[in-house]
Every structure is written in C-alpha cells, then in structure tokens.
Coordinates of C-alpha atoms and ligand atoms in Angstrom, one line a residue:
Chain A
X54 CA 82.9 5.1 -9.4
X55 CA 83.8 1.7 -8.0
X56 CA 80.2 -0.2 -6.3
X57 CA 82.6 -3.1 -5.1
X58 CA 80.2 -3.6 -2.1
X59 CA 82.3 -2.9 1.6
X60 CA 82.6 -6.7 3.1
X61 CA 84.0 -6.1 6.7
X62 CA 82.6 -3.1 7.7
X63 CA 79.0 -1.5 7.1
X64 CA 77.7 -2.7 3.6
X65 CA 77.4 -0.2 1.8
X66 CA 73.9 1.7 1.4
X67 CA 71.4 1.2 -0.7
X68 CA 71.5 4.3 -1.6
X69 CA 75.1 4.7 -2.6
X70 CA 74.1 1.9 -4.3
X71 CA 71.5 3.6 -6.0
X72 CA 73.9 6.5 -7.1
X73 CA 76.5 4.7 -8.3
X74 CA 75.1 2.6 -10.3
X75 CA 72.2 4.8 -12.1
X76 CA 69.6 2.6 -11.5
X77 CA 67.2 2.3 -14.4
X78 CA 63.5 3.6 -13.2
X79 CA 60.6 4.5 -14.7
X80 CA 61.9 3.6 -18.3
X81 CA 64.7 6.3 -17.9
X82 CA 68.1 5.6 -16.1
X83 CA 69.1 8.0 -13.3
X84 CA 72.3 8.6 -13.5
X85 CA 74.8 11.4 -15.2
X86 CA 74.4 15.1 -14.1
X87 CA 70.5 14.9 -13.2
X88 CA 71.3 11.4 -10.8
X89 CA 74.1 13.2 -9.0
X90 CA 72.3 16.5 -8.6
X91 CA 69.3 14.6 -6.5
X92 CA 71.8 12.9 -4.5
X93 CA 74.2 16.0 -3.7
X94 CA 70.5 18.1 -2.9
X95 CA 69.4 14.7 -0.8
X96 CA 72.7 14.3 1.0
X97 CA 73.7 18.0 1.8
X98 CA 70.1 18.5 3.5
X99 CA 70.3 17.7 7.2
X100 CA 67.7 15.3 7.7
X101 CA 65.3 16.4 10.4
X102 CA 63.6 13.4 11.8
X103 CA 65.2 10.0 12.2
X104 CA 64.2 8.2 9.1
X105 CA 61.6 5.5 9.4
X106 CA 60.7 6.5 12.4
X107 CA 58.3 10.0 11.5
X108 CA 56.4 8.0 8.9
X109 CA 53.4 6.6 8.9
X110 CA 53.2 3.7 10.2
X111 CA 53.8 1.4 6.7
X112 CA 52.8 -2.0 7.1
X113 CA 50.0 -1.4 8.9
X114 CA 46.8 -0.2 8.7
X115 CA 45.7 -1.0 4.9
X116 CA 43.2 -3.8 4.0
X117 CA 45.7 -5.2 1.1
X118 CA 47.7 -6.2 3.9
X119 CA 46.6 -9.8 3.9
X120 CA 47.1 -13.2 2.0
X121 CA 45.7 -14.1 -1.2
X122 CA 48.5 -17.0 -2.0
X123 CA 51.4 -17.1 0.6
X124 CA 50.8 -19.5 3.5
X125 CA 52.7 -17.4 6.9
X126 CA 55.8 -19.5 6.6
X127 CA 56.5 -18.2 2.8
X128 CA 54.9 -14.9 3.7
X129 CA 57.5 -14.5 6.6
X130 CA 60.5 -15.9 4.3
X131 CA 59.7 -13.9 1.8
X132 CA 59.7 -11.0 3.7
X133 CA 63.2 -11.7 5.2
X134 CA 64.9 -12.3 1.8
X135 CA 63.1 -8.6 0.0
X136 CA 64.5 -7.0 3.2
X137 CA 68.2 -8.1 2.5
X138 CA 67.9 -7.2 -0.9
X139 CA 66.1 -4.0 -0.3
X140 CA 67.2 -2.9 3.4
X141 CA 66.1 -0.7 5.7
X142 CA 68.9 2.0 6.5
X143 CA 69.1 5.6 7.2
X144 CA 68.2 7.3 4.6
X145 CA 64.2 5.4 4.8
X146 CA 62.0 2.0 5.0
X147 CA 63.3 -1.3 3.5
X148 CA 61.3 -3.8 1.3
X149 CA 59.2 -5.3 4.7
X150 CA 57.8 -1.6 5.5
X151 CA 57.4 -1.1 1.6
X152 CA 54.9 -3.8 1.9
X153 CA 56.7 -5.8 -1.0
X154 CA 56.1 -9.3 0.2
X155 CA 52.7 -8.2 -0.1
X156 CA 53.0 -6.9 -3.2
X157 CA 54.5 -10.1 -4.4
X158 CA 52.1 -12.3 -3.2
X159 CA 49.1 -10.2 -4.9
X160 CA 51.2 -10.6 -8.0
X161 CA 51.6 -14.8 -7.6
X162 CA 47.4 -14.9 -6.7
X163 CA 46.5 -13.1 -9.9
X164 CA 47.4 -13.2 -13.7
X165 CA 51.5 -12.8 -14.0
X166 CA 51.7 -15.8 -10.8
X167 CA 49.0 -18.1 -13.3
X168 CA 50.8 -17.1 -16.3
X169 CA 47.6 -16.5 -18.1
X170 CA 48.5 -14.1 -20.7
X171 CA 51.5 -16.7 -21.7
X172 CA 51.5 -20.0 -24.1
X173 CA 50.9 -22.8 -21.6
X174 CA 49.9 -25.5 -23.4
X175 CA 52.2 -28.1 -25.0
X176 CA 53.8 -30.2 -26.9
X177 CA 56.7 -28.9 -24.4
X178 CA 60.0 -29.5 -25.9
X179 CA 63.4 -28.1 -24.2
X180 CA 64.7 -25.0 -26.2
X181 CA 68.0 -23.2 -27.5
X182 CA 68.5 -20.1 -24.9
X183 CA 67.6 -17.4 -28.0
X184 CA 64.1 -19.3 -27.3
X185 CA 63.0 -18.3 -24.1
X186 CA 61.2 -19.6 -21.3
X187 CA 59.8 -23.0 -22.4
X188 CA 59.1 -24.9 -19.3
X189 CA 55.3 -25.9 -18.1
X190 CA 55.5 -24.5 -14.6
X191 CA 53.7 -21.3 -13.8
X192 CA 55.6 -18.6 -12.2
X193 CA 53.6 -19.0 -9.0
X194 CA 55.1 -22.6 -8.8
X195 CA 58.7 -22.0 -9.3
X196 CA 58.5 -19.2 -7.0
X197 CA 57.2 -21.4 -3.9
X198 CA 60.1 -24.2 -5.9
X199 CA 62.7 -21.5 -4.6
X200 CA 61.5 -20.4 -1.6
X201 CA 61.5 -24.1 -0.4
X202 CA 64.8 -23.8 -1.4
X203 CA 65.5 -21.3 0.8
X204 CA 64.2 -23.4 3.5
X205 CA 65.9 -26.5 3.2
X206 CA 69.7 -24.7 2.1
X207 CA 69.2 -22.3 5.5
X208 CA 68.0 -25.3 7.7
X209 CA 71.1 -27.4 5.9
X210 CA 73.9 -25.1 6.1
X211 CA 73.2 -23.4 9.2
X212 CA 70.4 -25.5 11.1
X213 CA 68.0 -22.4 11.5
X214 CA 65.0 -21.2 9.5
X215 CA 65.8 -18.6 7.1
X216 CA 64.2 -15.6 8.9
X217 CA 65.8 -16.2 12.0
X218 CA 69.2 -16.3 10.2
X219 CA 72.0 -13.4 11.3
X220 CA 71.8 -10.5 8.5
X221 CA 75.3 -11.6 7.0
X222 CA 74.4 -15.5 6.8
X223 CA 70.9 -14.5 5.1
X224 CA 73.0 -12.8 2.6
X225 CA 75.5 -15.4 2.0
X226 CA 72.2 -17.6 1.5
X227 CA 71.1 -15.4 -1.3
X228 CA 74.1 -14.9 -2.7
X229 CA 74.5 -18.8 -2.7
X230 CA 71.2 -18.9 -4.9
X231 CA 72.3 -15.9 -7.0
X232 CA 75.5 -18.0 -8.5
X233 CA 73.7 -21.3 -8.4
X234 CA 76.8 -23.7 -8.2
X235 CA 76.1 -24.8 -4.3
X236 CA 72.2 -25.1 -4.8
X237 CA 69.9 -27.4 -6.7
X238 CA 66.7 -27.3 -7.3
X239 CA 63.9 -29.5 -8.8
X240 CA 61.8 -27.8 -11.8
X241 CA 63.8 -24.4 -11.9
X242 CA 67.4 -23.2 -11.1
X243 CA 68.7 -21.0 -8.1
X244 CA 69.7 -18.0 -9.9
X245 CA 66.0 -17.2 -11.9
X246 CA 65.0 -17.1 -8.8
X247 CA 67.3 -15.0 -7.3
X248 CA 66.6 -13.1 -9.8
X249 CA 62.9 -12.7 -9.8
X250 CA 62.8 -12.0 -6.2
X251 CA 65.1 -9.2 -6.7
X252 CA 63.3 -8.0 -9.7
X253 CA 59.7 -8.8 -7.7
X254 CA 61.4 -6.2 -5.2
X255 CA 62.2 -3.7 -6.6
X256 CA 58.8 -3.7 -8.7
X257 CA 57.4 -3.5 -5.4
X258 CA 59.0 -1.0 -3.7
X259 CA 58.6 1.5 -7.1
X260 CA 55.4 0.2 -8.2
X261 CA 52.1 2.2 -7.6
X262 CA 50.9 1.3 -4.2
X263 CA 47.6 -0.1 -5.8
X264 CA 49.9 -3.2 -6.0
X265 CA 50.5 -3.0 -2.4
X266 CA 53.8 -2.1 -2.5
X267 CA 55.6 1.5 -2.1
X268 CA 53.8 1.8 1.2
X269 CA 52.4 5.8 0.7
X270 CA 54.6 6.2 -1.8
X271 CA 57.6 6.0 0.1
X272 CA 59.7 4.0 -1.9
X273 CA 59.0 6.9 -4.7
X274 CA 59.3 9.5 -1.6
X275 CA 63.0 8.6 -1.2
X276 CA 63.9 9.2 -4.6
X277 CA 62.2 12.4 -5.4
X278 CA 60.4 10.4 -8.1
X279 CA 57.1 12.3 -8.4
X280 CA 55.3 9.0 -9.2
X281 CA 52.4 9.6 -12.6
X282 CA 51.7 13.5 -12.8
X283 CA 49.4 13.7 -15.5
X284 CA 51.2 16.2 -17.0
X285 CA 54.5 18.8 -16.5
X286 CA 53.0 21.7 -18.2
X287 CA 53.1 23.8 -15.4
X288 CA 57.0 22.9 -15.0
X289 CA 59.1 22.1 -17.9
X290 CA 59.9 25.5 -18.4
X291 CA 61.7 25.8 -15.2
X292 CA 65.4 25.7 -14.4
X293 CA 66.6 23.7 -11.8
X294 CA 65.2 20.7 -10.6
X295 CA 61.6 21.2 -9.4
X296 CA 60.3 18.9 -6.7
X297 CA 57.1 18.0 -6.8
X298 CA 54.6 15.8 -4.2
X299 CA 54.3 12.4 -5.7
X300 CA 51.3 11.5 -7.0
X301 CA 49.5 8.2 -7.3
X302 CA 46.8 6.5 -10.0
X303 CA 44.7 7.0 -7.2
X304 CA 44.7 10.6 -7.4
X305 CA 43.5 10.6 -11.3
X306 CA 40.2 8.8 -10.1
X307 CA 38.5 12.2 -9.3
Chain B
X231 CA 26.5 -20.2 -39.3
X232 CA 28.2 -17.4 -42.0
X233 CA 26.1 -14.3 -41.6
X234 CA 26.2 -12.5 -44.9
X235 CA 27.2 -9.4 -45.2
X236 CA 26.9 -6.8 -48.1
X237 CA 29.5 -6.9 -50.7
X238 CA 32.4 -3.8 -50.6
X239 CA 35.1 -4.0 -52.8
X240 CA 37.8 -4.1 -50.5
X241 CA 38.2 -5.6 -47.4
X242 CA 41.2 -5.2 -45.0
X243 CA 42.9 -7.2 -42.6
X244 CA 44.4 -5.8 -39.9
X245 CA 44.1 -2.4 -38.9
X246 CA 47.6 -0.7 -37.9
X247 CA 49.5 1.9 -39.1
X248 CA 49.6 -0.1 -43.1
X249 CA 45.9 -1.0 -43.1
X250 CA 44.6 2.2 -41.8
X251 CA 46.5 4.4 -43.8
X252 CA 45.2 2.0 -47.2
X253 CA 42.4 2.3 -45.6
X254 CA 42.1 6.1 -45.4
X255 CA 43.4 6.4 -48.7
X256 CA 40.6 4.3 -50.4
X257 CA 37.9 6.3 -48.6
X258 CA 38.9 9.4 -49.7
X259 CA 39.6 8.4 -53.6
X260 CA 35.7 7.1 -52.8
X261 CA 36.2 3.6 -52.6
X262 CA 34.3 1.6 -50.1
X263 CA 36.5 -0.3 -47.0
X264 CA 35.6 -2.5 -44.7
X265 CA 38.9 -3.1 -42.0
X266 CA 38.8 -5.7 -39.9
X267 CA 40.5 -5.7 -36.7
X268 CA 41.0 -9.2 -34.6
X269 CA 41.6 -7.3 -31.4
X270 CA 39.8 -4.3 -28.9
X271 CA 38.8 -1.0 -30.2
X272 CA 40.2 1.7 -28.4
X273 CA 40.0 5.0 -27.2
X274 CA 40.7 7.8 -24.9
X275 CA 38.7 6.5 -22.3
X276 CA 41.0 3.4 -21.8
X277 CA 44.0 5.1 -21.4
X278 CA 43.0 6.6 -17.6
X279 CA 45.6 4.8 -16.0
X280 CA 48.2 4.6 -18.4
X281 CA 51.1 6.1 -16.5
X282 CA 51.1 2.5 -14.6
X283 CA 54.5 1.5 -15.5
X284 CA 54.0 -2.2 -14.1
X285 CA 50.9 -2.8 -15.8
X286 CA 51.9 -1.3 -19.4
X287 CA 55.7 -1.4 -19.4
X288 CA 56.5 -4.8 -17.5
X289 CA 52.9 -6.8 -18.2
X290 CA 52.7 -5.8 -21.5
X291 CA 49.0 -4.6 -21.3
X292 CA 48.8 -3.9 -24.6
X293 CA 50.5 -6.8 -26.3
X294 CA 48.7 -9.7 -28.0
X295 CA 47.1 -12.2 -25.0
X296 CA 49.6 -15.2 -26.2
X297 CA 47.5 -17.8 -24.3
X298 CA 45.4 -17.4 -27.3
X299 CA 47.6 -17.0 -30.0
X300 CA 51.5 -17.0 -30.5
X301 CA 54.2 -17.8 -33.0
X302 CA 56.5 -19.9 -33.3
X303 CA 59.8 -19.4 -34.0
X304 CA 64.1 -20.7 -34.4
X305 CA 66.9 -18.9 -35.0
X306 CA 69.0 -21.4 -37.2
X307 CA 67.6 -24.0 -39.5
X308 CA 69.4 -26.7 -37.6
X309 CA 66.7 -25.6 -34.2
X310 CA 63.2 -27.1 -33.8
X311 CA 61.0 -24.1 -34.0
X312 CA 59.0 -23.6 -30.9
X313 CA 56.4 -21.4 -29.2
X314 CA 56.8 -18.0 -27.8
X315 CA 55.4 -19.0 -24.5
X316 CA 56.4 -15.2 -23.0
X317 CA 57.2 -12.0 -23.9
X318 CA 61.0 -11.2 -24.4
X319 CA 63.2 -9.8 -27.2
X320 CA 60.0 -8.8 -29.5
X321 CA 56.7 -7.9 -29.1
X322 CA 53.3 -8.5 -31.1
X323 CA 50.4 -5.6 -31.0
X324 CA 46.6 -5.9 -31.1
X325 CA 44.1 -4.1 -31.3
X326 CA 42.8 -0.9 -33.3
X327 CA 45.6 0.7 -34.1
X328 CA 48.4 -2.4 -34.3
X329 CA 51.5 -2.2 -32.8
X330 CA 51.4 1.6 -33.9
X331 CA 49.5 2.2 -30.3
X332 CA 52.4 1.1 -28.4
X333 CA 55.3 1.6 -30.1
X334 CA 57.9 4.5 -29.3
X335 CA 57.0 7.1 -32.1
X336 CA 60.5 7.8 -33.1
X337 CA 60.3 8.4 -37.0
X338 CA 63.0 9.0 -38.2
X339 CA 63.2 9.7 -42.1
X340 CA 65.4 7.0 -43.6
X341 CA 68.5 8.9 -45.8
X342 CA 69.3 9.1 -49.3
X343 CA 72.5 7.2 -48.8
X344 CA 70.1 4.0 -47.0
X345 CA 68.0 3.8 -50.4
X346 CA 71.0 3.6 -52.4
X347 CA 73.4 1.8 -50.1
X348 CA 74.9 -0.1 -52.9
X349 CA 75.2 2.7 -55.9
X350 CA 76.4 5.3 -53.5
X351 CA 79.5 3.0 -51.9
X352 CA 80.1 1.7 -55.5
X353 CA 80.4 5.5 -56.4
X354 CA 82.6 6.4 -53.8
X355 CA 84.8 3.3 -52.6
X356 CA 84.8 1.5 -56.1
X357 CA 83.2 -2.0 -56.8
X358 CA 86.0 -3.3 -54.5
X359 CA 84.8 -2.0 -51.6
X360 CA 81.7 -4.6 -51.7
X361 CA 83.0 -8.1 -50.6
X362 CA 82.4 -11.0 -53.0
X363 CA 78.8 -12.7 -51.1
X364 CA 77.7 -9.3 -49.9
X365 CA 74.6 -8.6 -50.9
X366 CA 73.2 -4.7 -50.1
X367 CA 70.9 -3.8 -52.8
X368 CA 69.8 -0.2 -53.7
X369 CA 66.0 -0.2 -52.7
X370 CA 64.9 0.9 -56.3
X371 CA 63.3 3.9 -55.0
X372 CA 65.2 6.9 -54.1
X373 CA 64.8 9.4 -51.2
X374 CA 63.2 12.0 -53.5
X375 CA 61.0 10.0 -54.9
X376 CA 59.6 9.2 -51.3
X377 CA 59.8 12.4 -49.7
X378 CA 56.5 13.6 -50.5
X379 CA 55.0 11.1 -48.8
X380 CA 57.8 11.7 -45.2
X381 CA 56.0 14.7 -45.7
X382 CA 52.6 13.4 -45.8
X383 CA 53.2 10.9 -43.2
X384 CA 55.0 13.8 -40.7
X385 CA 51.7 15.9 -41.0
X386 CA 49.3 13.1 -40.3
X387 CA 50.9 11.7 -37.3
X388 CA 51.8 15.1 -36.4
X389 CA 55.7 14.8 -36.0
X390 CA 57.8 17.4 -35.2
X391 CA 61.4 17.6 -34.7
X392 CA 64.3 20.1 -35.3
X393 CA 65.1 21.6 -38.2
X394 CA 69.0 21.4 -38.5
X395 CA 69.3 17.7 -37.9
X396 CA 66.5 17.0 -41.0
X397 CA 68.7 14.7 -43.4
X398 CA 68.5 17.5 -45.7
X399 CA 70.2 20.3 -44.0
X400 CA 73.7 20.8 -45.1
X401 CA 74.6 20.0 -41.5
X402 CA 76.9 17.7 -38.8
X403 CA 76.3 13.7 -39.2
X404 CA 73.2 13.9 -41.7
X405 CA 75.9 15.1 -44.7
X406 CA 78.8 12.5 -43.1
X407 CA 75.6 9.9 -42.8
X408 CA 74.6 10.7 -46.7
X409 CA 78.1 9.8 -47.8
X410 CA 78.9 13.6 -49.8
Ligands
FAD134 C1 57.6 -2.0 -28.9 C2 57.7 -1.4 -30.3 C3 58.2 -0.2 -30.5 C4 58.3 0.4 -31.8 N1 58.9 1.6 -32.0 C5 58.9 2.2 -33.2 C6 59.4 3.5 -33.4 O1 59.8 4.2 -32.4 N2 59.4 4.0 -34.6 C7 59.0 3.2 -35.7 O2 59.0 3.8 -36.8 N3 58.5 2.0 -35.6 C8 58.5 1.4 -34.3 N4 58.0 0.2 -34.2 C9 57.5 -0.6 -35.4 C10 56.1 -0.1 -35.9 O3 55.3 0.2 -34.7 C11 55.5 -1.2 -36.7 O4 56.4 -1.6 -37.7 C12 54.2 -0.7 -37.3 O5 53.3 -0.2 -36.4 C13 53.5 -1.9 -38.0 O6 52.3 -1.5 -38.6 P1 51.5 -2.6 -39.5 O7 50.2 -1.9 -39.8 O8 52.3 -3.1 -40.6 O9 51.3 -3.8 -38.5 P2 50.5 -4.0 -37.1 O10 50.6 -2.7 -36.4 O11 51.1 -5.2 -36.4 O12 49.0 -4.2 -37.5 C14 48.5 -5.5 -37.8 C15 47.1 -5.5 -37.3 O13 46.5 -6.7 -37.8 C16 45.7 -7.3 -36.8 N5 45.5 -8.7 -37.3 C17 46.5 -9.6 -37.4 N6 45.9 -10.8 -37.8 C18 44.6 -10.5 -38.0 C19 43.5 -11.4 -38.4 N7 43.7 -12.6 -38.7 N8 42.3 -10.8 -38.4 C20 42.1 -9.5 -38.0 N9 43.1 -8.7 -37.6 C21 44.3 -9.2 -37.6 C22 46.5 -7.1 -35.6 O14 45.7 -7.2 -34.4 C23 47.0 -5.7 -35.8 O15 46.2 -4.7 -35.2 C24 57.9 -0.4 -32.9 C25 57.3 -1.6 -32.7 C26 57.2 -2.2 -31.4 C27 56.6 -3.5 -31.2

C-alpha cells in the first residue's frame, strides 16, 4: 500500500499511517494479517463517543505534570513540534494530551539527558560514521541546540514563534530540519534532531506512563496494545484475537 | 591493601554462560572454584519490572555502565581506533550471568555441513568450487562428535523446540542446509 502522505487535502491519519506502514512496537512489528485484523475490528466498530472528548481529562490532574529541565518557552515549543508529529485526530489524543513533552523533559533532567551511562570523557577525536556518536555534548544540550533552532528558523522564515505557527507552516518547519539542507546548526545537525524528537515521541506516547507519557494508557488504549501483562496463560490458547484491559508497571506493585 | 584470601586451585574470570558452565563442571568432578564476577548479582527479585520496554530495551538496563568502562574500537586499519561512547550496533553484558542474561535465547544447533564447510563443498562441487584466497576451514571437530554435549547444553538451559526442523530429521531445509 502506498503511505505517500495526501498534500492538499486532509493529511492523512496517523492512524492509516500506523497501518500502512506496520509500525514496529513493543519489539514486534504490527503489520501482516494480525496489523490489519486490529485495524478492520477498530474501523468497522462505530465509535460511540467523540474521541478525545469522553476521556479523562489527560494533561491534567497528575503531579509529574511539571518541569524538572524545560524553561515554559521550550516546554511550549516542544509541545507544538510532538503534536505535529503525533496529532490529535479522530480516532484519539495527540502527543500534547499524551503528556509527551513531559515525558521528554523527565527524560533530559535524569540519566539518558546527562548521558551518564555513556563514555564522556576525552581525548575527543572526530570519527568514521561505522563509529558512532563521538561528540562531547550531552543529549540534554543538543536537544535545547535544536529547539533554538526551531526558534530562530520559525521567527526567520515566517516572523512568528513556532507555536503560534499555522499547522501546515509548523510542518514545513520540521520537515525543513528533517532534510537539513536549509538549516544549520552550531554543535549538532538538523536532522538528529528531527530525529530524536520524533523518536522522543513516540517513546512517549507508547512508553509506561511512569515516564509521564501515555496519559492513562491511552496511547496503548488506541492500539489495543495491552501494555506488560505479566503473563498470557489464561489466553494463548484462544482463537481470535482476545482483547484485553491494558495494564501498567503500576499494577505489578501489589 | 591485598586481603589474602585462601588458596583454590582455580580461579575464574568472568561468570557468563563459558565461566559458569567451567565452573559447574569443576565442582562437580570435585574441584574447588572460586568465579569472579566484576558486575551485580542477580536474581528474581530484580526482575519486577522487567516488561519496561524503555528502560530494558531502549536504555539498555542491563548492559555494561560505559561511563566506567568501554572499548575501543575501528573498522579498517587505515581508522584511528576510538571509544564506544554509546550503545549502537553491539552490545557488552555485566553482571552474574554475562551477556547470557540478556541475550535472545535462540540456540540453534549449528549443522554438520557448518563444521565441515570446506570438506563437504570440496566433496560435492570439486576443489574448483573454492576460489583461490578463500579461506573456509573445516572446524576440526565434527557435528557428531559435539552432539552429546547440544544435548547436554539443551537440557541445562532447558530448550525446547520442534522436532521435524532438528538438523537431524530427514526433513525440508535442514537436509538442503546439510548439503546431502
Ligand atoms: C543482545 C544479545 C543477544 C544475543 N542473542 C543470542 C542468541 O539468541 N543465541 C545465542 O546463542 N547467542 C546470543 N548472543 C551471544 C551470547 O549471549 C554470548 O555469546 C554468550 O552469552 C557469551 O558468554 P561468555 O560467557 O563467553 O561471555 P559473557 O557472557 O560476556 O561473560 C563474561 C563475563 O565476564 C565478566 N568480566 C569481564 N571482565 C571481567 C573482569 N576483569 N573481572 C571480573 N569479571 C569480568 C563480565 O561482567 C561478564 O559477566 C547474544 C548476545 C547479545 C549481546
């Protein structure tokens, strides 16, 4: 199936996106006969409330929800950019509800943002790309690097600050970053970090919503993903696809 | 300062799948071991929350802490070997248990035809089938010479699989794999 994404008219969903593509979760890719049957079962049920809309209310009302690195500008721009690369749309809540510019600021505060667990000391010496990362900035750094990049490309090319951008110009923007050839930055390039917001977002819409992410476990909800069950005893000898009630890491703290 | 310790006659470093199998071996023949292991101990206890994806699959929980230590490595001679500053195409174990702990427990059995690679295409294509500067070598061990210990090695790690795909059923790829 062709995923050329619809330019004029609506962009296409996410999650025809999703279904086309067989997106790769959990360690096991979705796609083939068991992707399509979830999406046929999804699609052919009426949906009963207007989506979004029943749920509880996501961003709110959980004591994560708060800064431990972002100032409210970054917090604010990141939010924007997760939303266009994870949107809202009918079929349930985008990236912002999700909680993933949360997530993704927990994530710069603590160990992966400091890069503790990685070989940060020098001599530093540029590498062959079979090498891998070999650079002396943390990933904290090069992520506020690229959201000042954001800033300044927005503010340059369109005179407005990235949130309050149109949806179709904050796209262009990121997909501006995502090739790279129009934007430079100091210290890192454009497309890493087009790519590690998009990979930052989709860890936190699918992550366990310890992280602060996957808002009560809706990003899991959507996808019939019963989150970490600590076992399938009771159902592997069914046919058919069983659904089950997600569960989270929480629930194996009894 | 060194803190003596009683003499044993064999000591082992490193305690993954190769030291703690030498290591069970001794014992049992009666032979004192000591195994020492640079990283945690482990047990069921720390594996409560394993199912989180983020923190096992895509922080590498249970990798070495390469702050502390790393290699270094190139992939020509022509390169200037550097450090693996982050995880990426390989990864290093710790811990009780070594890399064994995290890896994917597929074990395959390897097949007669992979121990005698070279004697086996010899046999059936003719010398000329190997190009001059090629340099496959039979392993100098065969497969029925190691099967006793597939064996022993399936029961201890308790693998299981089916029975028509083992290498030695006269069945589908295994007999196109072994080379007839
Ligand atoms: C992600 C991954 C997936 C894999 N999947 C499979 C698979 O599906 N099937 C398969 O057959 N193989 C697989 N492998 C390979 C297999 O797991 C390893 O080859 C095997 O476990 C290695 O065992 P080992 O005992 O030789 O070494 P290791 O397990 O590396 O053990 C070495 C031990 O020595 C310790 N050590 C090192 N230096 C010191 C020191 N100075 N002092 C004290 N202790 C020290 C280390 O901490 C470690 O515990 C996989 C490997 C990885 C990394």
């Amino acid at each position: 199936m062709p995923t050329t994404p619809n330019k004029d008219s609506k962009p296409m969903s996410r999650r025809a996106f999703l279904r086309n593509s067989g997106l790769a979760l959990g360690g096991v890719v979705l796609g083939g006969a068991f992707g399509t049957a979830i999406w046929k079962d999804r699609e052919e049920q009426p949906q009963e409330a207007p989506p979004g809309a029943s749920q509880t209310p996501a961003a709110s009302g959980s004591y994560q929800d708060a800064l431990m690195f972002f100032n409210q500008e970054q917090f604010r721009l990141t939010e924007a950019a997760v939303e266009r690369i994870y949107p809202e749309d009918e079929h349930g809540p985008g990236a912002k509800k999700l909680g993933v510019a949360y997530y993704i600021d927990h994530q710069l505060a603590g160990n992966w943002g400091s890069n503790t667990k990685d070989y940060m000391m020098g001599p530093f010496s540029p590498g062959e790309a079979t090498q891998g990362y070999q650079g002396r900035l943390t990933r904290a750094s090069m992520f506020l690097i690229g959201l000042n990049g954001l800033k300044d490309y927005s503010q340059k090319t369109y005179g407005k600050a990235f949130p309050e951008l149109e949806e179709a110009e904050q796209d262009e923007v990121l997909k501006a970053f995502e090739k790279g050839d129009k934007v430079k930055l100091n210290g890192t390039d454009a497309p890493s970090f087009f790519k590690n917001l998009r990979t930052f977002t989709l860890e936190g819409v699918y992550a366990d919503p310890m992280y602060g992410g996957n808002k009560d476990m809706q990003g899991w909800k959507m996808r019939n993903y019963p989150g970490n069950q600590m076992s399938y005893y009771d159902q592997i000898e069914k046919d058919g696809l069983v659904k089950l009630e997600p569960k989270s890491l929480r629930d194996h703290m009894a | 300062m060194a803190n003596p310790l009683p003499k044993v006659p064999v000591v082992i470093v490193g305690m993954g799948w190769a030291g703690g199998i030498i290591a069970a071996e001794l014992a049992k023949a009666g032979i004192k071991v000591v195994g020492l292991e640079r990283g945690k101990k482990r047990s069921t206890e720390d594996y409560f929350m394993v199912h989180d994806e983020l923190r096992y699959a895509q922080r590498y929980e249970m990798m070495q802490d390469l702050s502390k230590e790393t290699i270094t490595f190139r992939n020509t001679e022509k390169a200037r070997a550097l450090p693996m500053r982050t995880y990426g195409s390989f990864l290093i174990g710790d811990g009780l248990g070594g890399a064994g702990v995290h890896w994917n427990g597929q074990t395959y059995r390897f097949l007669p035809y992979d121990f005698q690679i070279k004697s086996m295409t010899v046999d059936r294509y003719g010398a000329g089938k190997i190009p001059e500067g090629m340099q496959i070598q039979d392993w100098g061990i065969t497969y029925d010479e190691l099967e006793p210990y597939f064996d022993k090695f399936e029961k201890t790690a308790g693998i299981s699989g089916e029975k028509d795909t083992h290498p030695n059923a006269p069945s589908g790829q295994a007999t196109i794999r072994r080379g007839r």
